[in-house]
Amino acid sequence: MVALGLVDNDHGKKYLFEATPDIRRQMKALVKDDILNTNEMVDGIFLTHAHIGHYAGLMYLGKEATNAKNVPYLLCLE
């Protein structure tokens, strides 16, 4: 699994680079005692490229899985 978690304790934000099929484990790994933001959901997800192993975890963020509404996103295409 290729992924990176970025924690900004000064602003209480957490970010994930790459959304692998095991995104649940990725986000749980960012809930630690020394991380001030205890929310399991990250504040943003960055995808480096459109390889299935890097974006497949996004399917778990849909309304069917997390009942998420009005999730902001930015799409950058080269």
Coordinates of N, CA, C and O in Angstrom, one line a residue:
M1 N 0.8 -1.2 0.0 CA 0.0 0.0 0.0 C 0.9 1.2 0.0 O 1.8 1.3 0.8
V2 N 0.6 2.2 -0.9 CA 1.3 3.4 -1.0 C 0.4 4.5 -0.4 O -0.7 4.8 -1.0
A3 N 0.8 5.2 0.7 CA 0.0 6.2 1.2 C 0.8 7.1 2.2 O 1.8 6.6 2.7
L4 N 0.4 8.3 2.4 CA 1.1 9.2 3.3 C 0.0 10.0 4.0 O -1.0 10.5 3.4
G5 N 0.2 10.1 5.3 CA -0.7 10.9 6.1 C 0.0 12.2 6.6 O 1.2 12.1 7.0
L6 N -0.6 13.3 6.5 CA 0.0 14.6 6.9 C -0.9 15.2 8.0 O -2.1 15.4 7.8
V7 N -0.2 15.5 9.1 CA -1.0 16.0 10.2 C -0.5 17.5 10.5 O 0.7 17.7 10.6
D8 N -1.4 18.4 10.6 CA -1.1 19.8 11.0 C -1.8 20.0 12.3 O -2.9 20.5 12.4
N9 N -1.1 19.7 13.4 CA -1.6 19.9 14.8 C -1.9 21.4 15.1 O -2.7 21.7 15.9
D10 N -1.1 22.3 14.5 CA -1.3 23.7 14.7 C -2.7 24.2 14.3 O -3.3 25.1 14.9
H11 N -3.2 23.6 13.3 CA -4.5 24.0 12.7 C -5.6 22.9 12.9 O -6.7 23.0 12.4
G12 N -5.2 21.8 13.5 CA -6.2 20.7 13.7 C -6.7 20.0 12.5 O -7.8 19.6 12.4
K13 N -5.8 19.9 11.5 CA -6.1 19.3 10.2 C -5.3 18.0 9.9 O -4.2 17.9 10.4
K14 N -6.0 17.1 9.2 CA -5.3 15.9 8.7 C -5.6 15.7 7.3 O -6.7 15.9 6.8
Y15 N -4.6 15.2 6.5 CA -4.7 15.0 5.1 C -4.1 13.6 4.7 O -3.2 13.1 5.4
L16 N -4.7 13.1 3.7 CA -4.2 11.8 3.2 C -3.8 11.9 1.8 O -4.5 12.5 1.0
F17 N -2.6 11.4 1.5 CA -2.2 11.3 0.1 C -2.4 9.9 -0.4 O -1.8 8.9 0.2
E18 N -3.2 9.7 -1.4 CA -3.6 8.4 -2.0 C -4.8 7.8 -1.2 O -4.7 7.8 0.1
A19 N -5.8 7.3 -1.9 CA -6.9 6.7 -1.2 C -7.0 5.2 -1.7 O -7.6 4.9 -2.7
T20 N -6.2 4.4 -1.0 CA -6.1 3.0 -1.4 C -7.4 2.2 -1.1 O -8.2 2.7 -0.3
P21 N -7.6 1.0 -1.6 CA -8.7 0.2 -1.2 C -8.9 0.0 0.3 O -10.0 -0.3 0.8
D22 N -7.8 0.2 1.0 CA -7.8 0.0 2.5 C -7.9 1.4 3.2 O -7.2 1.6 4.2
I23 N -8.7 2.3 2.6 CA -8.7 3.7 3.1 C -9.1 3.7 4.6 O -8.7 4.6 5.4
R24 N -10.0 2.8 5.0 CA -10.4 2.7 6.4 C -9.2 2.6 7.3 O -9.1 3.3 8.3
R25 N -8.3 1.7 7.0 CA -7.1 1.5 7.8 C -6.2 2.8 7.8 O -5.6 3.1 8.8
Q26 N -6.2 3.4 6.6 CA -5.3 4.6 6.5 C -5.8 5.7 7.4 O -5.1 6.3 8.1
M27 N -7.2 5.9 7.4 CA -7.7 7.0 8.3 C -7.6 6.6 9.7 O -7.4 7.5 10.6
K28 N -7.8 5.4 10.1 CA -7.7 4.9 11.5 C -6.2 5.1 12.0 O -6.0 5.4 13.2
A29 N -5.3 5.0 11.1 CA -3.9 5.2 11.5 C -3.6 6.6 11.9 O -2.6 6.9 12.5
L30 N -4.4 7.6 11.4 CA -4.3 9.0 11.8 C -5.0 9.4 13.0 O -5.2 10.6 13.3
V31 N -5.5 8.4 13.8 CA -6.1 8.7 15.1 C -5.2 8.1 16.2 O -5.2 7.0 16.5
K32 N -4.3 9.0 16.7 CA -3.3 8.6 17.6 C -3.3 9.7 18.8 O -3.8 10.8 18.6
D33 N -2.7 9.3 19.9 CA -2.7 10.2 21.1 C -2.1 11.5 20.8 O -2.5 12.5 21.4
D34 N -1.0 11.6 20.0 CA -0.3 12.8 19.7 C -0.9 13.7 18.6 O -0.4 14.7 18.3
I35 N -2.0 13.2 18.0 CA -2.7 13.9 17.0 C -3.9 14.6 17.6 O -4.8 13.9 18.1
L36 N -4.0 15.9 17.5 CA -5.0 16.6 18.2 C -6.4 16.4 17.6 O -7.4 16.4 18.3
N37 N -6.5 16.3 16.3 CA -7.8 16.1 15.6 C -8.1 14.6 15.8 O -7.5 13.8 15.1
T38 N -9.1 14.3 16.6 CA -9.4 12.9 16.9 C -10.5 12.4 15.9 O -10.9 11.3 16.1
N39 N -11.0 13.2 15.0 CA -12.0 12.8 14.1 C -11.4 11.8 13.1 O -10.3 12.0 12.6
E40 N -12.0 10.7 12.9 CA -11.5 9.7 12.0 C -11.4 10.1 10.5 O -10.6 9.8 9.8
M41 N -12.4 11.0 10.1 CA -12.4 11.5 8.8 C -11.4 12.5 8.6 O -11.2 13.4 9.4
V42 N -10.6 12.4 7.5 CA -9.6 13.4 7.2 C -10.2 14.6 6.6 O -11.3 14.7 6.1
D43 N -9.4 15.7 6.6 CA -9.9 17.0 6.1 C -9.7 17.1 4.6 O -10.3 18.0 3.9
G44 N -8.9 16.3 4.0 CA -8.6 16.3 2.6 C -7.9 15.1 2.1 O -7.1 14.5 2.9
I45 N -8.1 14.8 0.8 CA -7.4 13.6 0.2 C -6.8 14.1 -1.1 O -7.5 14.7 -1.9
F46 N -5.5 13.9 -1.2 CA -4.8 14.3 -2.4 C -4.5 13.0 -3.2 O -3.9 12.0 -2.7
L47 N -4.7 13.0 -4.5 CA -4.4 11.9 -5.4 C -3.3 12.3 -6.3 O -3.4 13.4 -6.9
T48 N -2.2 11.5 -6.4 CA -1.1 11.9 -7.2 C -1.3 11.6 -8.7 O -0.8 12.3 -9.6
H49 N -2.0 10.5 -8.9 CA -2.3 10.1 -10.3 C -3.5 9.1 -10.3 O -3.8 8.5 -9.3
A50 N -4.0 8.9 -11.5 CA -5.2 8.1 -11.6 C -4.9 6.6 -11.9 O -5.2 6.0 -12.9
H51 N -4.2 6.0 -10.9 CA -4.0 4.6 -10.9 C -4.9 3.9 -9.9 O -5.1 4.5 -8.8
I52 N -5.6 2.8 -10.3 CA -6.7 2.3 -9.5 C -6.3 2.1 -8.0 O -7.1 2.3 -7.1
G53 N -5.0 1.7 -7.7 CA -4.6 1.5 -6.4 C -4.5 2.8 -5.6 O -4.3 2.8 -4.4
H54 N -4.5 4.0 -6.3 CA -4.4 5.3 -5.6 C -5.7 6.0 -5.4 O -5.8 6.9 -4.7
Y55 N -6.8 5.5 -6.0 CA -8.1 6.2 -5.9 C -9.2 5.3 -5.5 O -10.3 5.7 -5.2
A56 N -9.0 4.0 -5.5 CA -10.2 3.0 -5.3 C -10.8 3.2 -3.9 O -12.0 3.0 -3.7
G57 N -10.1 3.7 -2.9 CA -10.7 4.0 -1.6 C -11.8 5.0 -1.6 O -12.6 5.1 -0.7
L58 N -11.8 5.9 -2.6 CA -12.8 6.9 -2.7 C -14.2 6.4 -2.7 O -15.2 7.0 -2.3
M59 N -14.4 5.2 -3.2 CA -15.7 4.6 -3.3 C -16.3 4.4 -1.9 O -17.5 4.3 -1.8
Y60 N -15.5 4.3 -0.9 CA -16.0 4.2 0.5 C -16.5 5.5 1.1 O -16.9 5.5 2.2
L61 N -16.3 6.6 0.4 CA -16.7 7.9 0.9 C -18.0 8.3 0.4 O -18.5 9.4 0.8
G62 N -18.7 7.6 -0.4 CA -20.0 8.0 -0.9 C -21.1 7.9 0.1 O -20.9 7.4 1.2
K63 N -22.2 8.4 -0.3 CA -23.4 8.4 0.5 C -23.8 7.1 1.1 O -24.2 6.9 2.2
E64 N -23.6 6.0 0.3 CA -23.9 4.7 0.7 C -23.0 4.2 1.8 O -23.4 3.4 2.7
A65 N -21.8 4.7 1.9 CA -20.9 4.2 2.9 C -20.8 5.1 4.2 O -20.8 4.6 5.3
T66 N -20.7 6.4 3.9 CA -20.5 7.3 5.1 C -21.6 8.3 5.2 O -21.6 9.1 6.1
N67 N -22.6 8.3 4.3 CA -23.7 9.2 4.3 C -23.3 10.6 4.3 O -23.8 11.5 4.9
A68 N -22.2 10.8 3.6 CA -21.6 12.2 3.4 C -22.4 13.0 2.5 O -23.0 12.6 1.5
K69 N -22.5 14.3 2.8 CA -23.3 15.3 2.0 C -22.4 16.5 1.8 O -21.6 16.9 2.7
N70 N -22.5 17.1 0.7 CA -21.9 18.4 0.4 C -20.4 18.3 0.7 O -19.8 19.3 1.3
V71 N -19.7 17.3 0.2 CA -18.3 17.2 0.4 C -17.6 18.0 -0.7 O -17.8 17.8 -1.9
P72 N -16.8 19.0 -0.3 CA -16.1 19.8 -1.3 C -15.0 19.1 -1.9 O -14.4 18.2 -1.3
Y73 N -14.7 19.4 -3.2 CA -13.6 18.7 -3.9 C -13.0 19.7 -4.9 O -13.7 20.6 -5.4
L74 N -11.8 19.4 -5.2 CA -11.1 20.1 -6.3 C -10.5 19.1 -7.2 O -9.9 18.2 -6.8
L75 N -10.8 19.3 -8.5 CA -10.4 18.3 -9.5 C -9.4 19.0 -10.4 O -9.7 20.1 -10.9
C76 N -8.2 18.5 -10.4 CA -7.1 19.0 -11.3 C -6.8 18.0 -12.4 O -6.4 16.9 -12.0
L77 N -6.9 18.4 -13.6 CA -6.5 17.5 -14.7 C -5.4 18.1 -15.5 O -5.4 19.3 -15.8
E78 N -4.4 17.4 -15.9 CA -3.3 17.9 -16.7 C -3.6 17.6 -18.1 O -4.1 16.6 -18.5

